[in-house]
mmCIF file of C-alpha atoms and ligand atoms in Angstrom:
data_model
loop_
_atom_site.group_PDB
_atom_site.id
_atom_site.type_symbol
_atom_site.label_atom_id
_atom_site.label_comp_id
_atom_site.label_asym_id
_atom_site.label_seq_id
_atom_site.Cartn_x
_atom_site.Cartn_y
_atom_site.Cartn_z
ATOM 1 C CA UNK A 1 -2.779 9.528 31.820
ATOM 2 C CA UNK A 2 -5.832 10.629 29.924
ATOM 3 C CA UNK A 3 -5.649 9.684 26.283
ATOM 4 C CA UNK A 4 -7.757 11.142 23.561
ATOM 5 C CA UNK A 5 -7.930 9.601 20.130
ATOM 6 C CA UNK A 6 -8.984 11.867 17.310
ATOM 7 C CA UNK A 7 -11.496 10.154 15.111
ATOM 8 C CA UNK A 8 -10.153 11.673 11.918
ATOM 9 C CA UNK A 9 -12.825 10.671 9.474
ATOM 10 C CA UNK A 10 -16.562 10.906 9.561
ATOM 11 C CA UNK A 11 -16.754 7.335 8.297
ATOM 12 C CA UNK A 12 -14.717 5.994 11.198
ATOM 13 C CA UNK A 13 -16.806 7.976 13.661
ATOM 14 C CA UNK A 14 -20.089 6.898 12.103
ATOM 15 C CA UNK A 15 -19.138 3.238 12.026
ATOM 16 C CA UNK A 16 -17.780 3.408 15.541
ATOM 17 C CA UNK A 17 -21.155 4.549 16.795
ATOM 18 C CA UNK A 18 -23.146 1.829 15.071
ATOM 19 C CA UNK A 19 -22.463 -0.611 17.887
ATOM 20 C CA UNK A 20 -21.981 0.729 21.399
ATOM 21 C CA UNK A 21 -20.584 -2.604 22.574
ATOM 22 C CA UNK A 22 -17.823 -2.316 19.967
ATOM 23 C CA UNK A 23 -16.564 0.992 21.366
ATOM 24 C CA UNK A 24 -13.374 0.620 23.379
ATOM 25 C CA UNK A 25 -10.100 2.454 23.627
ATOM 26 C CA UNK A 26 -6.964 0.830 22.278
ATOM 27 C CA UNK A 27 -4.632 -0.329 25.063
ATOM 28 C CA UNK A 28 -2.235 2.338 26.389
ATOM 29 C CA UNK A 29 1.527 2.157 25.913
ATOM 30 C CA UNK A 30 3.871 2.652 28.843
ATOM 31 C CA UNK A 31 6.785 5.100 28.430
ATOM 32 C CA UNK A 32 10.106 3.269 28.652
ATOM 33 C CA UNK A 33 13.595 3.195 27.141
ATOM 34 C CA UNK A 34 13.242 -0.009 25.144
ATOM 35 C CA UNK A 35 10.223 -1.693 23.576
ATOM 36 C CA UNK A 36 9.635 -5.158 22.253
ATOM 37 C CA UNK A 37 8.109 -4.349 18.862
ATOM 38 C CA UNK A 38 6.328 -6.717 16.481
ATOM 39 C CA UNK A 39 6.292 -6.134 12.729
ATOM 40 C CA UNK A 40 4.303 -8.781 10.838
ATOM 41 C CA UNK A 41 5.228 -8.491 7.148
ATOM 42 C CA UNK A 42 2.868 -9.861 4.474
ATOM 43 C CA UNK A 43 5.448 -11.293 2.063
ATOM 44 C CA UNK A 44 8.948 -10.516 0.820
ATOM 45 C CA UNK A 45 8.633 -11.251 -2.883
ATOM 46 C CA UNK A 46 8.996 -7.690 -4.101
ATOM 47 C CA UNK A 47 11.321 -4.698 -3.595
ATOM 48 C CA UNK A 48 8.584 -2.642 -1.904
ATOM 49 C CA UNK A 49 8.085 -5.198 0.877
ATOM 50 C CA UNK A 50 11.845 -5.711 1.290
ATOM 51 C CA UNK A 51 12.352 -1.937 1.593
ATOM 52 C CA UNK A 52 9.540 -1.689 4.153
ATOM 53 C CA UNK A 53 11.022 -4.448 6.346
ATOM 54 C CA UNK A 54 14.496 -2.870 6.060
ATOM 55 C CA UNK A 55 13.051 0.461 7.156
ATOM 56 C CA UNK A 56 11.676 -1.179 10.337
ATOM 57 C CA UNK A 57 14.982 -2.997 10.958
ATOM 58 C CA UNK A 58 17.002 0.203 10.602
ATOM 59 C CA UNK A 59 14.592 2.099 12.828
ATOM 60 C CA UNK A 60 14.919 -0.591 15.523
ATOM 61 C CA UNK A 61 18.518 0.509 16.050
ATOM 62 C CA UNK A 62 17.700 4.195 16.460
ATOM 63 C CA UNK A 63 14.351 3.944 18.260
ATOM 64 C CA UNK A 64 15.199 1.533 21.077
ATOM 65 C CA UNK A 65 13.283 -1.426 19.685
ATOM 66 C CA UNK A 66 13.879 -5.117 20.188
ATOM 67 C CA UNK A 67 12.246 -5.997 16.886
ATOM 68 C CA UNK A 68 10.479 -9.248 16.104
ATOM 69 C CA UNK A 69 9.876 -9.206 12.334
ATOM 70 C CA UNK A 70 8.053 -12.048 10.577
ATOM 71 C CA UNK A 71 7.263 -12.874 6.945
ATOM 72 C CA UNK A 72 3.822 -14.328 6.180
ATOM 73 C CA UNK A 73 5.028 -15.449 2.702
ATOM 74 C CA UNK A 74 1.816 -14.264 1.049
ATOM 75 C CA UNK A 75 -0.565 -16.064 3.411
ATOM 76 C CA UNK A 76 -3.113 -14.131 5.481
ATOM 77 C CA UNK A 77 -3.515 -17.217 7.727
ATOM 78 C CA UNK A 78 0.232 -17.245 8.412
ATOM 79 C CA UNK A 79 0.173 -13.516 9.131
ATOM 80 C CA UNK A 80 -2.499 -14.116 11.799
ATOM 81 C CA UNK A 81 -0.398 -16.966 13.243
ATOM 82 C CA UNK A 82 2.692 -14.713 13.197
ATOM 83 C CA UNK A 83 0.821 -12.133 15.290
ATOM 84 C CA UNK A 84 -0.297 -14.910 17.691
ATOM 85 C CA UNK A 85 3.334 -15.883 18.150
ATOM 86 C CA UNK A 86 4.366 -12.254 18.773
ATOM 87 C CA UNK A 87 1.640 -11.891 21.408
ATOM 88 C CA UNK A 88 2.942 -15.055 23.083
ATOM 89 C CA UNK A 89 6.444 -13.547 23.054
ATOM 90 C CA UNK A 90 5.193 -10.499 24.954
ATOM 91 C CA UNK A 91 5.507 -7.655 22.447
ATOM 92 C CA UNK A 92 4.685 -4.157 23.769
ATOM 93 C CA UNK A 93 3.341 -2.835 20.467
ATOM 94 C CA UNK A 94 2.328 -4.229 17.071
ATOM 95 C CA UNK A 95 2.873 -2.711 13.619
ATOM 96 C CA UNK A 96 0.721 -4.559 11.109
ATOM 97 C CA UNK A 97 0.307 -4.217 7.333
ATOM 98 C CA UNK A 98 -2.802 -6.436 6.957
ATOM 99 C CA UNK A 99 -2.389 -8.474 3.769
ATOM 100 C CA UNK A 100 -6.156 -8.548 3.283
ATOM 101 C CA UNK A 101 -8.865 -6.492 4.964
ATOM 102 C CA UNK A 102 -11.076 -9.179 6.536
ATOM 103 C CA UNK A 103 -8.798 -12.149 7.367
ATOM 104 C CA UNK A 104 -6.521 -9.983 9.541
ATOM 105 C CA UNK A 105 -9.318 -8.711 11.810
ATOM 106 C CA UNK A 106 -8.717 -11.583 14.325
ATOM 107 C CA UNK A 107 -5.073 -10.511 14.664
ATOM 108 C CA UNK A 108 -6.130 -6.951 15.530
ATOM 109 C CA UNK A 109 -8.748 -8.203 18.010
ATOM 110 C CA UNK A 110 -6.353 -10.627 19.721
ATOM 111 C CA UNK A 111 -3.688 -7.943 20.142
ATOM 112 C CA UNK A 112 -6.275 -5.635 21.690
ATOM 113 C CA UNK A 113 -7.487 -8.397 24.038
ATOM 114 C CA UNK A 114 -3.864 -9.002 25.072
ATOM 115 C CA UNK A 115 -3.434 -5.299 25.937
ATOM 116 C CA UNK A 116 -1.119 -4.599 22.994
ATOM 117 C CA UNK A 117 -1.693 -1.368 21.033
ATOM 118 C CA UNK A 118 -1.750 -1.962 17.266
ATOM 119 C CA UNK A 119 -0.810 0.507 14.522
ATOM 120 C CA UNK A 120 -1.856 -0.479 11.002
ATOM 121 C CA UNK A 121 0.861 0.416 8.521
ATOM 122 C CA UNK A 122 0.336 0.915 4.776
ATOM 123 C CA UNK A 123 -2.784 -1.306 4.492
ATOM 124 C CA UNK A 124 -6.039 -1.217 6.426
ATOM 125 C CA UNK A 125 -8.680 -3.646 7.711
ATOM 126 C CA UNK A 126 -12.444 -3.797 7.181
ATOM 127 C CA UNK A 127 -13.797 -0.569 8.698
ATOM 128 C CA UNK A 128 -17.183 -2.174 9.355
ATOM 129 C CA UNK A 129 -15.553 -4.367 11.976
ATOM 130 C CA UNK A 130 -12.552 -2.501 13.368
ATOM 131 C CA UNK A 131 -11.764 1.197 13.527
ATOM 132 C CA UNK A 132 -8.928 3.491 14.571
ATOM 133 C CA UNK A 133 -9.252 4.735 18.129
ATOM 134 C CA UNK A 134 -11.182 1.594 18.972
ATOM 135 C CA UNK A 135 -9.657 -1.794 18.123
ATOM 136 C CA UNK A 136 -6.408 -0.251 16.860
ATOM 137 C CA UNK A 137 -4.720 3.080 17.494
ATOM 138 C CA UNK A 138 -4.239 4.544 14.029
ATOM 139 C CA UNK A 139 -3.632 3.853 10.349
ATOM 140 C CA UNK A 140 -0.299 5.118 8.987
ATOM 141 C CA UNK A 141 -0.329 5.193 5.210
ATOM 142 C CA UNK A 142 -1.005 6.670 1.804
ATOM 143 C CA UNK A 143 -4.295 7.699 0.236
ATOM 144 C CA UNK A 144 -4.703 4.807 -2.206
ATOM 145 C CA UNK A 145 -7.833 6.286 -3.824
ATOM 146 C CA UNK A 146 -5.921 9.453 -4.569
ATOM 147 C CA UNK A 147 -3.021 7.468 -6.033
ATOM 148 C CA UNK A 148 -5.428 5.844 -8.524
ATOM 149 C CA UNK A 149 -7.033 9.219 -9.254
ATOM 150 C CA UNK A 150 -3.624 10.791 -9.966
ATOM 151 C CA UNK A 151 -2.723 8.012 -12.428
ATOM 152 C CA UNK A 152 -6.074 8.521 -14.219
ATOM 153 C CA UNK A 153 -5.493 12.276 -14.343
ATOM 154 C CA UNK A 154 -1.992 11.794 -15.789
ATOM 155 C CA UNK A 155 -3.311 9.378 -18.446
ATOM 156 C CA UNK A 156 -6.125 11.756 -19.365
ATOM 157 C CA UNK A 157 -3.652 14.614 -19.800
ATOM 158 C CA UNK A 158 -0.893 12.679 -21.579
ATOM 159 C CA UNK A 159 -2.532 10.019 -23.779
ATOM 160 C CA UNK A 160 -2.530 11.439 -27.298
ATOM 161 C CA UNK A 161 -4.654 8.835 -29.120
ATOM 162 C CA UNK A 162 -8.336 8.929 -30.033
ATOM 163 C CA UNK A 163 -9.295 5.774 -28.159
ATOM 164 C CA UNK A 164 -7.657 4.385 -25.014
ATOM 165 C CA UNK A 165 -8.239 0.629 -24.600
ATOM 166 C CA UNK A 166 -7.235 -0.146 -21.031
ATOM 167 C CA UNK A 167 -6.212 -3.375 -19.312
ATOM 168 C CA UNK A 168 -6.040 -3.069 -15.510
ATOM 169 C CA UNK A 169 -3.841 -5.358 -13.379
ATOM 170 C CA UNK A 170 -5.263 -5.380 -9.866
ATOM 171 C CA UNK A 171 -3.391 -5.946 -6.618
ATOM 172 C CA UNK A 172 -4.137 -8.644 -4.046
ATOM 173 C CA UNK A 173 -7.863 -9.389 -3.959
ATOM 174 C CA UNK A 174 -9.376 -8.292 -0.649
ATOM 175 C CA UNK A 175 -6.567 -5.832 0.155
ATOM 176 C CA UNK A 176 -7.217 -2.146 0.774
ATOM 177 C CA UNK A 177 -4.750 -0.859 -1.876
ATOM 178 C CA UNK A 178 -6.307 -3.067 -4.582
ATOM 179 C CA UNK A 179 -9.822 -1.859 -3.784
ATOM 180 C CA UNK A 180 -8.914 1.814 -3.470
ATOM 181 C CA UNK A 181 -6.458 2.061 -6.361
ATOM 182 C CA UNK A 182 -9.159 0.524 -8.558
ATOM 183 C CA UNK A 183 -11.931 2.892 -7.517
ATOM 184 C CA UNK A 184 -9.620 5.921 -7.619
ATOM 185 C CA UNK A 185 -8.621 5.141 -11.208
ATOM 186 C CA UNK A 186 -11.869 3.691 -12.600
ATOM 187 C CA UNK A 187 -14.115 6.464 -11.233
ATOM 188 C CA UNK A 188 -11.947 9.158 -12.788
ATOM 189 C CA UNK A 189 -10.841 7.687 -16.123
ATOM 190 C CA UNK A 190 -14.482 7.240 -17.195
ATOM 191 C CA UNK A 191 -14.982 10.999 -16.987
ATOM 192 C CA UNK A 192 -13.199 11.164 -20.359
ATOM 193 C CA UNK A 193 -15.156 9.151 -22.938
ATOM 194 C CA UNK A 194 -12.026 8.347 -24.969
ATOM 195 C CA UNK A 195 -11.222 5.620 -22.443
ATOM 196 C CA UNK A 196 -12.595 2.137 -21.916
ATOM 197 C CA UNK A 197 -11.420 -0.488 -19.416
ATOM 198 C CA UNK A 198 -11.803 -3.754 -21.334
ATOM 199 C CA UNK A 199 -10.372 -6.098 -18.686
ATOM 200 C CA UNK A 200 -9.464 -5.892 -15.003
ATOM 201 C CA UNK A 201 -7.874 -8.885 -13.312
ATOM 202 C CA UNK A 202 -5.714 -9.561 -10.274
ATOM 203 C CA UNK A 203 -1.973 -10.061 -10.559
ATOM 204 C CA UNK A 204 -1.594 -10.240 -6.744
ATOM 205 C CA UNK A 205 0.926 -7.334 -6.729
ATOM 206 C CA UNK A 206 3.534 -9.806 -8.101
ATOM 207 C CA UNK A 207 5.798 -9.397 -11.144
ATOM 208 C CA UNK A 208 5.475 -12.952 -12.385
ATOM 209 C CA UNK A 209 1.709 -13.069 -12.024
ATOM 210 C CA UNK A 210 1.448 -9.651 -13.703
ATOM 211 C CA UNK A 211 3.387 -11.050 -16.645
ATOM 212 C CA UNK A 212 1.242 -14.191 -16.871
ATOM 213 C CA UNK A 213 -2.058 -12.306 -16.603
ATOM 214 C CA UNK A 214 -0.899 -9.789 -19.200
ATOM 215 C CA UNK A 215 0.025 -12.628 -21.583
ATOM 216 C CA UNK A 216 -3.501 -14.039 -21.274
ATOM 217 C CA UNK A 217 -5.264 -10.689 -21.532
ATOM 218 C CA UNK A 218 -3.214 -9.729 -24.587
ATOM 219 C CA UNK A 219 -4.679 -12.685 -26.450
ATOM 220 C CA UNK A 220 -8.238 -11.633 -25.614
ATOM 221 C CA UNK A 221 -7.547 -7.915 -26.175
ATOM 222 C CA UNK A 222 -4.768 -7.531 -28.769
ATOM 223 C CA UNK A 223 -5.834 -3.914 -29.351
ATOM 224 C CA UNK A 224 -4.929 -2.798 -25.792
ATOM 225 C CA UNK A 225 -2.936 0.445 -25.801
ATOM 226 C CA UNK A 226 -2.926 1.344 -22.083
ATOM 227 C CA UNK A 227 -1.952 -0.870 -19.122
ATOM 228 C CA UNK A 228 -2.737 0.377 -15.615
ATOM 229 C CA UNK A 229 -1.053 -1.789 -12.964
ATOM 230 C CA UNK A 230 -1.786 -1.314 -9.251
ATOM 231 C CA UNK A 231 1.942 -1.596 -8.524
ATOM 232 C CA UNK A 232 5.280 -1.362 -10.292
ATOM 233 C CA UNK A 233 6.100 -5.055 -10.034
ATOM 234 C CA UNK A 234 3.039 -5.992 -12.097
ATOM 235 C CA UNK A 235 3.820 -3.144 -14.525
ATOM 236 C CA UNK A 236 7.317 -4.554 -15.101
ATOM 237 C CA UNK A 237 5.803 -8.031 -15.579
ATOM 238 C CA UNK A 238 3.339 -6.556 -18.093
ATOM 239 C CA UNK A 239 6.181 -4.869 -20.000
ATOM 240 C CA UNK A 240 7.921 -8.255 -20.279
ATOM 241 C CA UNK A 241 4.718 -9.859 -21.643
ATOM 242 C CA UNK A 242 4.141 -7.007 -24.095
ATOM 243 C CA UNK A 243 7.708 -7.204 -25.422
ATOM 244 C CA UNK A 244 7.468 -10.987 -25.774
ATOM 245 C CA UNK A 245 4.345 -10.447 -27.874
ATOM 246 C CA UNK A 246 6.194 -8.007 -30.124
ATOM 247 C CA UNK A 247 4.605 -4.877 -28.691
ATOM 248 C CA UNK A 248 6.600 -1.729 -27.927
ATOM 249 C CA UNK A 249 5.839 -0.364 -24.427
ATOM 250 C CA UNK A 250 6.183 3.408 -24.483
ATOM 251 C CA UNK A 251 5.450 3.532 -28.235
ATOM 252 C CA UNK A 252 2.322 1.508 -29.003
ATOM 253 C CA UNK A 253 1.187 0.906 -25.432
ATOM 254 C CA UNK A 254 1.277 3.248 -22.444
ATOM 255 C CA UNK A 255 2.164 1.543 -19.129
ATOM 256 C CA UNK A 256 1.328 3.365 -15.890
ATOM 257 C CA UNK A 257 1.431 2.301 -12.250
ATOM 258 C CA UNK A 258 2.064 3.048 -8.574
ATOM 259 C CA UNK A 259 5.005 2.686 -6.119
ATOM 260 C CA UNK A 260 8.236 4.292 -7.368
ATOM 261 C CA UNK A 261 10.631 1.318 -7.388
ATOM 262 C CA UNK A 262 14.069 1.489 -8.989
ATOM 263 C CA UNK A 263 12.989 -0.781 -11.877
ATOM 264 C CA UNK A 264 9.973 1.409 -12.587
ATOM 265 C CA UNK A 265 12.033 4.609 -12.563
ATOM 266 C CA UNK A 266 14.509 2.908 -14.928
ATOM 267 C CA UNK A 267 11.614 1.871 -17.200
ATOM 268 C CA UNK A 268 10.456 5.508 -17.266
ATOM 269 C CA UNK A 269 14.004 6.673 -18.105
ATOM 270 C CA UNK A 270 14.142 3.993 -20.847
ATOM 271 C CA UNK A 271 10.852 5.312 -22.258
ATOM 272 C CA UNK A 272 8.901 2.105 -21.540
ATOM 273 C CA UNK A 273 6.671 3.463 -18.767
ATOM 274 C CA UNK A 274 4.792 6.747 -18.543
ATOM 275 C CA UNK A 275 4.290 7.408 -14.863
ATOM 276 C CA UNK A 276 4.430 5.890 -11.405
ATOM 277 C CA UNK A 277 2.705 7.603 -8.497
ATOM 278 C CA UNK A 278 4.779 7.154 -5.366
ATOM 279 C CA UNK A 279 3.683 4.910 -2.502
ATOM 280 C CA UNK A 280 6.468 5.084 0.060
ATOM 281 C CA UNK A 281 7.545 1.899 1.899
ATOM 282 C CA UNK A 282 9.752 3.808 4.382
ATOM 283 C CA UNK A 283 7.501 3.542 7.432
ATOM 284 C CA UNK A 284 10.113 2.938 10.143
ATOM 285 C CA UNK A 285 10.835 6.542 11.215
ATOM 286 C CA UNK A 286 7.133 7.481 11.117
ATOM 287 C CA UNK A 287 6.267 4.399 13.196
ATOM 288 C CA UNK A 288 8.879 5.390 15.802
ATOM 289 C CA UNK A 289 7.596 8.972 16.004
ATOM 290 C CA UNK A 290 3.902 8.060 16.273
ATOM 291 C CA UNK A 291 4.548 5.308 18.825
ATOM 292 C CA UNK A 292 6.552 7.664 21.064
ATOM 293 C CA UNK A 293 3.804 10.293 20.867
ATOM 294 C CA UNK A 294 1.220 7.684 21.783
ATOM 295 C CA UNK A 295 3.288 6.542 24.775
ATOM 296 C CA UNK A 296 3.543 10.201 25.850
ATOM 297 C CA UNK A 297 -0.253 10.496 25.806
ATOM 298 C CA UNK A 298 -0.458 12.768 22.755
ATOM 299 C CA UNK A 299 -3.458 12.802 20.435
ATOM 300 C CA UNK A 300 -3.006 10.448 17.488
ATOM 301 C CA UNK A 301 -5.118 11.044 14.364
ATOM 302 C CA UNK A 302 -7.149 8.080 13.098
ATOM 303 C CA UNK A 303 -5.201 8.396 9.840
ATOM 304 C CA UNK A 304 -1.583 9.589 9.777
ATOM 305 C CA UNK A 305 -1.432 10.328 6.082
ATOM 306 C CA UNK A 306 1.716 9.791 4.016
ATOM 307 C CA UNK A 307 2.113 12.306 1.175
ATOM 308 C CA UNK A 308 3.260 10.857 -2.164
ATOM 309 C CA UNK A 309 5.195 12.290 -5.091
ATOM 310 C CA UNK A 310 4.820 11.483 -8.784
ATOM 311 C CA UNK A 311 7.615 10.241 -11.068
ATOM 312 C CA UNK A 312 7.625 10.865 -14.824
ATOM 313 C CA UNK A 313 10.209 11.317 -17.604
ATOM 314 C CA UNK A 314 10.735 14.829 -16.216
ATOM 315 C CA UNK A 315 12.145 13.756 -12.840
ATOM 316 C CA UNK A 316 12.779 9.969 -12.790
ATOM 317 C CA UNK A 317 16.547 10.356 -13.323
ATOM 318 C CA UNK A 318 16.740 12.799 -10.389
ATOM 319 C CA UNK A 319 15.263 10.187 -8.024
ATOM 320 C CA UNK A 320 16.591 6.833 -9.218
ATOM 321 C CA UNK A 321 19.567 6.884 -6.842
ATOM 322 C CA UNK A 322 17.280 7.064 -3.808
ATOM 323 C CA UNK A 323 14.927 4.355 -5.146
ATOM 324 C CA UNK A 324 14.805 0.768 -3.885
HETATM 325 O O1 AHR B 1 0.239 -1.969 0.212
HETATM 326 C C1 AHR B 1 1.101 -1.363 -0.689
HETATM 327 C C2 AHR B 1 1.414 -2.261 -1.847
HETATM 328 O O2 AHR B 1 1.827 -3.510 -1.399
HETATM 329 C C3 AHR B 1 2.506 -1.791 -2.740
HETATM 330 O O3 AHR B 1 2.089 -0.978 -3.759
HETATM 331 C C4 AHR B 1 2.944 -3.088 -3.306
HETATM 332 O O4 AHR B 1 4.067 -3.011 -4.111
HETATM 333 C C5 AHR B 1 2.998 -3.899 -2.094
HETATM 334 O O5 AHR B 1 3.095 -5.272 -2.215
#
């Protein structure tokens, strides 16, 4: 069956042509009733990751998957080893959220060499080395740059002070969401000269580290009045640190972030957080649909984009029951 992969972005196409030897098609996928599917999770220390794994587990029952799901416990090296083990167990297809962009390239390459089509879910790998339609089939996920841009736009429209002193809590260093959520926010917030980012430091997408980093940054920048966290877990950790220091999130400091977890929606309802731009973890049904289309020989875009909503005081209560 002839398969055509749409190179959805000019960047992917351009990079794919820089090295002729690097151009290859991802392995095909046979059409059958049941598939042995690998899902190599990055870590399970936050509600987003737990919801994502659950989505794959639930989809396994409806999509005819014998699912092998692993947990890399926050280690890129373990995630690579987990993929090695899945290849040895004879998976038909791999769904991979690469914890970091560069260290997970070997996993993508090894799956390709073993004839296993890979779909990147939610995070991407270094586009200088591997591209959709070449080493892997497609990237399924959100536009992280746009998420950061939407937070910046909301802050610009809703901050009512004269001077916004911003502390930024970054996600996992070397991961695609941390890089893109930073550029999306930073490039747009500076368009309004009321705002200044006085510190930007990683909290590794984790609540506890977000709290610890916020505690430290508060001492260096006691005048902070805006906290932008790259995910809700770090935002909740920051709120804890602010309250411990006698600050009043929602009154004297505006906290904004990305994801849409239950705790973040509750913090918005409680008036402690301003906004969270959604980043959906529910990839299972989309993964099933795209995989079946690929097996049927249909064209798969280089980027299957997930559209995200925005949660504020206006709608948080309407959505908290469906949150995770
Ligand atoms: O890659 C998406 C990010 O990873 C989510 O925002 C975060 O909560 C998760 O750990």
